[in-house]
Tab-separated table of N, CA and C in Angstrom:
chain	number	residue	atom	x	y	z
G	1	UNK	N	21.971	3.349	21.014
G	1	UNK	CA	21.612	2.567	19.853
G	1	UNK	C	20.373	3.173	19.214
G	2	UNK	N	20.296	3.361	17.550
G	2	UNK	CA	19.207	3.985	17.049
G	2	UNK	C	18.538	3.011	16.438
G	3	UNK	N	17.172	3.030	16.813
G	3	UNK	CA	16.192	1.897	16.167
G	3	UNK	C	16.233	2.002	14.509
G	4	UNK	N	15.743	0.619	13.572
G	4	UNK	CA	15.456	1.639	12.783
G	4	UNK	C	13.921	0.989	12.598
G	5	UNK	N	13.239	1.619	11.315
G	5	UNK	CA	12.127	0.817	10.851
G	5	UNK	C	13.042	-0.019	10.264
G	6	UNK	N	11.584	-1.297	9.909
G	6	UNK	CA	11.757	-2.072	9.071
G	6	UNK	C	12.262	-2.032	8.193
G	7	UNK	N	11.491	-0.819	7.279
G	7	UNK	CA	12.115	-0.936	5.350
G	7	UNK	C	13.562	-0.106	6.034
G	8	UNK	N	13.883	0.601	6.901
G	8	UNK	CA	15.148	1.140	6.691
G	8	UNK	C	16.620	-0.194	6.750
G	9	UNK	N	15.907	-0.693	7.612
G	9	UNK	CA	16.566	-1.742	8.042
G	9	UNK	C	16.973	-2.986	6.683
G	10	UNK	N	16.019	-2.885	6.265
G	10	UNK	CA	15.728	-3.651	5.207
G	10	UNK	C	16.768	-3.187	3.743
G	11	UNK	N	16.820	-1.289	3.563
G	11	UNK	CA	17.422	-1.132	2.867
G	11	UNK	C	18.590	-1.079	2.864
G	12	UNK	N	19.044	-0.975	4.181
G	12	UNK	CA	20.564	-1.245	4.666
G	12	UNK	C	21.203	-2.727	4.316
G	13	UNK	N	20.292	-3.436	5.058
G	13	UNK	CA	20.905	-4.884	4.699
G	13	UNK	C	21.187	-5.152	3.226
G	14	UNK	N	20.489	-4.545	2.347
G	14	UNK	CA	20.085	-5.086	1.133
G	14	UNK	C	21.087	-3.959	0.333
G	15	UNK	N	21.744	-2.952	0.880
G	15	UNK	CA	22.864	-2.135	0.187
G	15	UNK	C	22.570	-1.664	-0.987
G	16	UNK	N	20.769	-1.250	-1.013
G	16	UNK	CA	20.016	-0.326	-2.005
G	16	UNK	C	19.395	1.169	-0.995
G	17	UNK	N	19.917	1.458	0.023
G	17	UNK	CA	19.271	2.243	0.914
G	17	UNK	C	19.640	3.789	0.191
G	18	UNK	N	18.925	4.869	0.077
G	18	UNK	CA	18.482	5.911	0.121
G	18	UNK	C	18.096	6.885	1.060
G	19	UNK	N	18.194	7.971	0.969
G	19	UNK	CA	17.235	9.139	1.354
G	19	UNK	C	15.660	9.137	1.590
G	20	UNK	N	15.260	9.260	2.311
G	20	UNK	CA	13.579	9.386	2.024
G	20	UNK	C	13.283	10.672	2.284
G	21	UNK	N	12.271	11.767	1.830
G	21	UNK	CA	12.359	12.986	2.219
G	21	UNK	C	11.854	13.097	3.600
G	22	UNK	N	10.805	12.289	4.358
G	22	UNK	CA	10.883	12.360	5.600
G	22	UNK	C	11.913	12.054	6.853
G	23	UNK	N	13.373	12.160	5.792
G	23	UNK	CA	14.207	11.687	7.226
G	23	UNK	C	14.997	10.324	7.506
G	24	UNK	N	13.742	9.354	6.765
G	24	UNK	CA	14.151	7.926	6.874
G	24	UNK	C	15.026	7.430	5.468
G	25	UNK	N	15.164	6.013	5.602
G	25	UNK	CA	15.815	5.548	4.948
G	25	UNK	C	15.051	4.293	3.916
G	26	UNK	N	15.226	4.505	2.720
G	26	UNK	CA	14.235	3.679	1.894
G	26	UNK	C	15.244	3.496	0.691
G	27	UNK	N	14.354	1.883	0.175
G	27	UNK	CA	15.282	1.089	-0.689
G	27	UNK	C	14.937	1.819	-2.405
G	28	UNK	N	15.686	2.187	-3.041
G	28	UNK	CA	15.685	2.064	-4.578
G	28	UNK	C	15.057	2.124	-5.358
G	29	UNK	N	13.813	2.531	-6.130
G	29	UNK	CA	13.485	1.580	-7.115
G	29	UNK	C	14.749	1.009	-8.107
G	30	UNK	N	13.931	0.152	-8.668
G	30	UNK	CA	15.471	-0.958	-9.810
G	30	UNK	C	14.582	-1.423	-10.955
G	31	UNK	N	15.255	-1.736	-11.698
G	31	UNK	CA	13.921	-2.349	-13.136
G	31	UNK	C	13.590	-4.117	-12.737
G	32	UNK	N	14.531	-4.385	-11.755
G	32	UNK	CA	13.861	-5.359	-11.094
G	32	UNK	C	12.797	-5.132	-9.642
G	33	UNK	N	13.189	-4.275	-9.101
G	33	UNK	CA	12.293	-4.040	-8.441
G	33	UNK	C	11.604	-2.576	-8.346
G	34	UNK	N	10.569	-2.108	-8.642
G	34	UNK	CA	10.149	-0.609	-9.188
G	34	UNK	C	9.395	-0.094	-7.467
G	35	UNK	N	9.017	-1.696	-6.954
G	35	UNK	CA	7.815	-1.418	-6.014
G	35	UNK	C	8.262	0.036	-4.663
G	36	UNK	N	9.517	-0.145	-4.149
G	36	UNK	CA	9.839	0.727	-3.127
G	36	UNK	C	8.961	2.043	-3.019
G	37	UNK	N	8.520	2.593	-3.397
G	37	UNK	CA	8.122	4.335	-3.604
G	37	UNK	C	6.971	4.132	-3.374
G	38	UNK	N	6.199	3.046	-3.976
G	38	UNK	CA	4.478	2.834	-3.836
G	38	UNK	C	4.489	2.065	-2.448
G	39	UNK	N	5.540	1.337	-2.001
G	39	UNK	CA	5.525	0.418	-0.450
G	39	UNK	C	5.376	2.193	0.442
G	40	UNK	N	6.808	2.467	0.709
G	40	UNK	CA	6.477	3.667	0.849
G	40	UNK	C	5.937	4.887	1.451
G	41	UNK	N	5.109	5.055	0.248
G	41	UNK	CA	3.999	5.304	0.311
G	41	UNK	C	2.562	4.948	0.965
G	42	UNK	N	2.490	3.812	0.461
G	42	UNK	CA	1.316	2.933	1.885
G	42	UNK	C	1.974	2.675	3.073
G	43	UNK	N	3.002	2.868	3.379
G	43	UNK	CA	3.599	2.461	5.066
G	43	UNK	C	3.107	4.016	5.296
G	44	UNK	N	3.686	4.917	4.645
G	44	UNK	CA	3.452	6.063	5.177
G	44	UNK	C	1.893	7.142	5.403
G	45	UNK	N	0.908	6.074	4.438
G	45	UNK	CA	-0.517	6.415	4.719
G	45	UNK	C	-0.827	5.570	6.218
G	46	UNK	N	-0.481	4.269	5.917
G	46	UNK	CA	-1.102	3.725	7.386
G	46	UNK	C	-0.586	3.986	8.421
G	47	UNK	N	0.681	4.813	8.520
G	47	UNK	CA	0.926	4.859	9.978
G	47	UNK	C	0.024	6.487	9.682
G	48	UNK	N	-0.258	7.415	9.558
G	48	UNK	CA	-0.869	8.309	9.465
G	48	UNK	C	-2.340	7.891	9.857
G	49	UNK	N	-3.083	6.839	9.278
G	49	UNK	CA	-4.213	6.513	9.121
G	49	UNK	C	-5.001	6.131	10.724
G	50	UNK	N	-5.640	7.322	11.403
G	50	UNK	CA	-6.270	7.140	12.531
G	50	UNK	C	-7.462	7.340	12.804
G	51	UNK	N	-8.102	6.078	13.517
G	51	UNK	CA	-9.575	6.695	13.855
G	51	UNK	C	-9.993	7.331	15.344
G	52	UNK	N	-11.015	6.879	15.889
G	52	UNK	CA	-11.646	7.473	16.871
G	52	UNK	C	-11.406	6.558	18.182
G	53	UNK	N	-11.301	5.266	17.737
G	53	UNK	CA	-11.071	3.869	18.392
G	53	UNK	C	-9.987	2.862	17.573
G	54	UNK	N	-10.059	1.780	18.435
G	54	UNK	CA	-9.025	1.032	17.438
G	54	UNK	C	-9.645	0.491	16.283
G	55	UNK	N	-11.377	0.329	16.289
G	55	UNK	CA	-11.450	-0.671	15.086
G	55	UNK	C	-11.861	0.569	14.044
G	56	UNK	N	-11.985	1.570	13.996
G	56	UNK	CA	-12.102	2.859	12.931
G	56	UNK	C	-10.892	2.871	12.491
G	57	UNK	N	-9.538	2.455	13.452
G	57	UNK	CA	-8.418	2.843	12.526
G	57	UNK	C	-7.840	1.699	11.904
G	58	UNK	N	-8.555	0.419	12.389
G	58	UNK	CA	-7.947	-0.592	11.588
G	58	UNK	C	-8.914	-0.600	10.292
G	59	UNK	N	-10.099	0.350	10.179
G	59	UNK	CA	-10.259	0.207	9.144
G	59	UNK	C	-9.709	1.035	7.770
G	60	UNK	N	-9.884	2.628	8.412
G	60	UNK	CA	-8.244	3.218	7.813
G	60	UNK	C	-7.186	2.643	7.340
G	61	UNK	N	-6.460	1.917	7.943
G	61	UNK	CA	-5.403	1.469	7.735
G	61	UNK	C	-5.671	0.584	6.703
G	62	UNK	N	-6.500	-0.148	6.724
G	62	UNK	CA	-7.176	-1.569	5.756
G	62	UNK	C	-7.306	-0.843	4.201
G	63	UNK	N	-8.115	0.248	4.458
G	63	UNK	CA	-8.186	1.146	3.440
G	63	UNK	C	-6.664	1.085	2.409
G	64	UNK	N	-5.440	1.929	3.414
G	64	UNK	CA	-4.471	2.545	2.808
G	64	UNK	C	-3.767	0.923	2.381
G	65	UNK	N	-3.685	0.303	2.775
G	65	UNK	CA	-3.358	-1.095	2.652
G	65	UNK	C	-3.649	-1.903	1.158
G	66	UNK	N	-5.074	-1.748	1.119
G	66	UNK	CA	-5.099	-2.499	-0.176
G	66	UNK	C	-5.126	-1.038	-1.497
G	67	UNK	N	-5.356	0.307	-1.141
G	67	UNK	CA	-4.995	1.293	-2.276
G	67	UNK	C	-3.459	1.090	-2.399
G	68	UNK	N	-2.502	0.903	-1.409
G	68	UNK	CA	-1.183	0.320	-2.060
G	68	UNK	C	-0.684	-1.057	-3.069
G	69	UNK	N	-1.738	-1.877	-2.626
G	69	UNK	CA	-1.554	-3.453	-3.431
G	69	UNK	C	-2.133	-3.077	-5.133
G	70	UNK	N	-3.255	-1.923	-4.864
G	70	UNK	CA	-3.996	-1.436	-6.154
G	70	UNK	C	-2.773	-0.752	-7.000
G	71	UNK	N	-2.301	0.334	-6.285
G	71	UNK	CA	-0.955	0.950	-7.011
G	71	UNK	C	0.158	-0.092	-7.437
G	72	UNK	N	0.280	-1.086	-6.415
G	72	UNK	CA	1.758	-2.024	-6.786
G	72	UNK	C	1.257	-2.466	-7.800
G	73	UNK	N	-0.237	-3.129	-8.207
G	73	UNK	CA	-0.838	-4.176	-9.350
G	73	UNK	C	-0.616	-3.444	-10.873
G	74	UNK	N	-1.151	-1.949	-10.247
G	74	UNK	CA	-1.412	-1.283	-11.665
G	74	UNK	C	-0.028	-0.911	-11.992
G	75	UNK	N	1.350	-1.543	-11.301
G	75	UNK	CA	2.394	-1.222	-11.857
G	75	UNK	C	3.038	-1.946	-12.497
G	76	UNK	N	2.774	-3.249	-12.475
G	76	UNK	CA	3.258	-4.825	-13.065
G	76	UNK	C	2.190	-4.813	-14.346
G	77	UNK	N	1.400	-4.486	-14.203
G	77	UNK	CA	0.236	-4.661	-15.390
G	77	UNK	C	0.441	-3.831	-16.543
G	78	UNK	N	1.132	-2.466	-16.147
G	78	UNK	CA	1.773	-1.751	-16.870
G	78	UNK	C	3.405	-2.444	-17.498
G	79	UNK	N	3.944	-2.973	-16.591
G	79	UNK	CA	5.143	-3.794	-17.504
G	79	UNK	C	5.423	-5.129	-17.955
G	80	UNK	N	4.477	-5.688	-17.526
G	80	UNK	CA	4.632	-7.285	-17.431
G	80	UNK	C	4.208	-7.643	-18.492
G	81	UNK	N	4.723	-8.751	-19.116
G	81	UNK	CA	4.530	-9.231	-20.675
G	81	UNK	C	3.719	-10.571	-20.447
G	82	UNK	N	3.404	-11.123	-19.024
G	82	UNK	CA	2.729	-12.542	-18.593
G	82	UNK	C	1.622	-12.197	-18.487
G	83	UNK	N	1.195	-13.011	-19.384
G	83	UNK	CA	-0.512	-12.629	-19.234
G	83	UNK	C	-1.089	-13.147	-18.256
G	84	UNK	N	-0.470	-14.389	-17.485
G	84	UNK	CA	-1.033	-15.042	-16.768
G	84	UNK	C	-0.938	-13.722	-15.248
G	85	UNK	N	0.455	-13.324	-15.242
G	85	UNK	CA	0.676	-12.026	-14.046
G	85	UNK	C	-0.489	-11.238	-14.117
G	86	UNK	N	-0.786	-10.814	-15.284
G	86	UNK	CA	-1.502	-9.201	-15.797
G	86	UNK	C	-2.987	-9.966	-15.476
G	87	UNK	N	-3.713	-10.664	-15.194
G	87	UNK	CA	-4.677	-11.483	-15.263
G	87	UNK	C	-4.941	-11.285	-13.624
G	88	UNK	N	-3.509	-12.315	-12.696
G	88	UNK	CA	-4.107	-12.447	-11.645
G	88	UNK	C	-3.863	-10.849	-11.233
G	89	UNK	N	-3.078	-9.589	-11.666
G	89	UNK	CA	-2.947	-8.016	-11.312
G	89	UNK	C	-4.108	-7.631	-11.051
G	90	UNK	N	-4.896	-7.642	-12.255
G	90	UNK	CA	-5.920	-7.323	-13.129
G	90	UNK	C	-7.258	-7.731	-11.884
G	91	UNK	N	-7.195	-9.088	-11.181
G	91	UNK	CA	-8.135	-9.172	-10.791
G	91	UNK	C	-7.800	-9.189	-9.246
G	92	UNK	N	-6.713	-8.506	-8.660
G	92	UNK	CA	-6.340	-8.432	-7.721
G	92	UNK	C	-6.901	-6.401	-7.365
G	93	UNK	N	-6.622	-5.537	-8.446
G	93	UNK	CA	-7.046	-4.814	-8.401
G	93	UNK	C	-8.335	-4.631	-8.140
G	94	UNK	N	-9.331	-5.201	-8.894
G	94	UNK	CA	-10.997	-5.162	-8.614
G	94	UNK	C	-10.858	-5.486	-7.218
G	95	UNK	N	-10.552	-6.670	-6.464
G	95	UNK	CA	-10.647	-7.171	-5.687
G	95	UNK	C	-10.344	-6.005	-4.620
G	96	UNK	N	-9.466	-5.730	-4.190
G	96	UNK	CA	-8.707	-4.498	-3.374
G	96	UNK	C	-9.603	-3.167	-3.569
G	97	UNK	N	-9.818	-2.791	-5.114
G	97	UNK	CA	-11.244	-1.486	-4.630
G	97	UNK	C	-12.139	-2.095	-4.182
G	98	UNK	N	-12.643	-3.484	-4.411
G	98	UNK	CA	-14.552	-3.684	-3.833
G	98	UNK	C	-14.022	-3.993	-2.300
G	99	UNK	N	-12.859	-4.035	-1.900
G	99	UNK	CA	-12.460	-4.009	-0.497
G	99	UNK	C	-12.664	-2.369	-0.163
G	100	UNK	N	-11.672	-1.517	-0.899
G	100	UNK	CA	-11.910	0.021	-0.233
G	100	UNK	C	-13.431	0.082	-0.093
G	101	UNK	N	-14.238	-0.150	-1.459
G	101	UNK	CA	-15.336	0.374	-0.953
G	101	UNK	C	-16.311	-0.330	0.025
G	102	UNK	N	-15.968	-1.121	-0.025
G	102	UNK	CA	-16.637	-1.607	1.100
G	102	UNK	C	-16.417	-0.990	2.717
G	103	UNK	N	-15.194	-1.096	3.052
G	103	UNK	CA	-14.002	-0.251	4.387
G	103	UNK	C	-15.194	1.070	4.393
G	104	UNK	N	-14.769	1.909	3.010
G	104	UNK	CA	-15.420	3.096	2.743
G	104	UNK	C	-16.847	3.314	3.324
G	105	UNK	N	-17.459	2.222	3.112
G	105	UNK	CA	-19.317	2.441	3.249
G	105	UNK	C	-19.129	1.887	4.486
G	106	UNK	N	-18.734	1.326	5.615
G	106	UNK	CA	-18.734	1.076	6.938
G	106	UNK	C	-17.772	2.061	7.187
G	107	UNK	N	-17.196	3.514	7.097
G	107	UNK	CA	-16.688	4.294	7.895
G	107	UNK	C	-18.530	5.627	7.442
G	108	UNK	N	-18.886	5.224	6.349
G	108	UNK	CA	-20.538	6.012	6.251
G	108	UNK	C	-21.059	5.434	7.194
G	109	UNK	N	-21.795	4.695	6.909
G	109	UNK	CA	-22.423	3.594	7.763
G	109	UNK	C	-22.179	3.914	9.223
G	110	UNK	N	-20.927	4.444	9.659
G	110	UNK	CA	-21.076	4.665	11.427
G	110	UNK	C	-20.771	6.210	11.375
G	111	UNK	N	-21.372	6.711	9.951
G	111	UNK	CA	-21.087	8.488	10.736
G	111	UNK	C	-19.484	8.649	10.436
G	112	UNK	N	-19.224	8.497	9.835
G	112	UNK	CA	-17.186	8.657	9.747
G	112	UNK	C	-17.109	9.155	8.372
G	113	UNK	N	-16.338	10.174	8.851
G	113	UNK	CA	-15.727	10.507	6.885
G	113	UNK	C	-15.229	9.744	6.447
G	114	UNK	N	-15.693	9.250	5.097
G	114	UNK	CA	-15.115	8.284	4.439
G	114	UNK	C	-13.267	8.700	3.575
G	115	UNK	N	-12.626	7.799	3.027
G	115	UNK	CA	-11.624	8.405	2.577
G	115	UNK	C	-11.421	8.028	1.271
């Protein structure tokens, strides 16, 4: 029996599954749903994303985490005609960088390359 991930699993059930160039299996984008490529993408920074210990890499990971919610926001904000959406995007983005940088200045802060 072959495991799969999640999103593969996910794109199977959902009978939008694809190619991914690493091998795996990933869902679609659609003009209803665009997000797949930027998900992705942040699954595929945070499993990459390692530190020295566990709490350096949960901060890595925290990092790649909300730069994906930043990419998904700035992609609805780009199509969305709700101002009320583009508003809470809009301030979901700020929110998610003053998170990186923050992550960012506590991987300085202990001597760690920042990312």
């Amino acid at each position: 029996m072959v495991a799969l991930t999640a999103s593969a699993a996910m794109a199977q059930q959902s009978g939008h599954a694809g190619h991914h160039p690493s091998g795996g299996v990933a869902m679609q984008a659609t003009p209803a749903n665009p997000y797949p490529p930027a998900e992705m993408r942040m699954h595929e920074k945070m499993m990459a994303a390692v530190g020295t210990d566990a709490t350096e890499t949960w901060v890595r990971k925290m990092i790649e985490h909300h730069r994906g919610g930043i990419e998904m926001s700035q992609m609805v904000i780009r199509q969305t005609r709700d101002q009320k959406v583009q508003q809470m995007a809009t301030k979901t983005v700020a929110m998610q960088q003053k998170e990186v940088a923050e992550l960012n200045a506590w991987l300085r802060a202990h001597g760690k390359r920042a990312q």
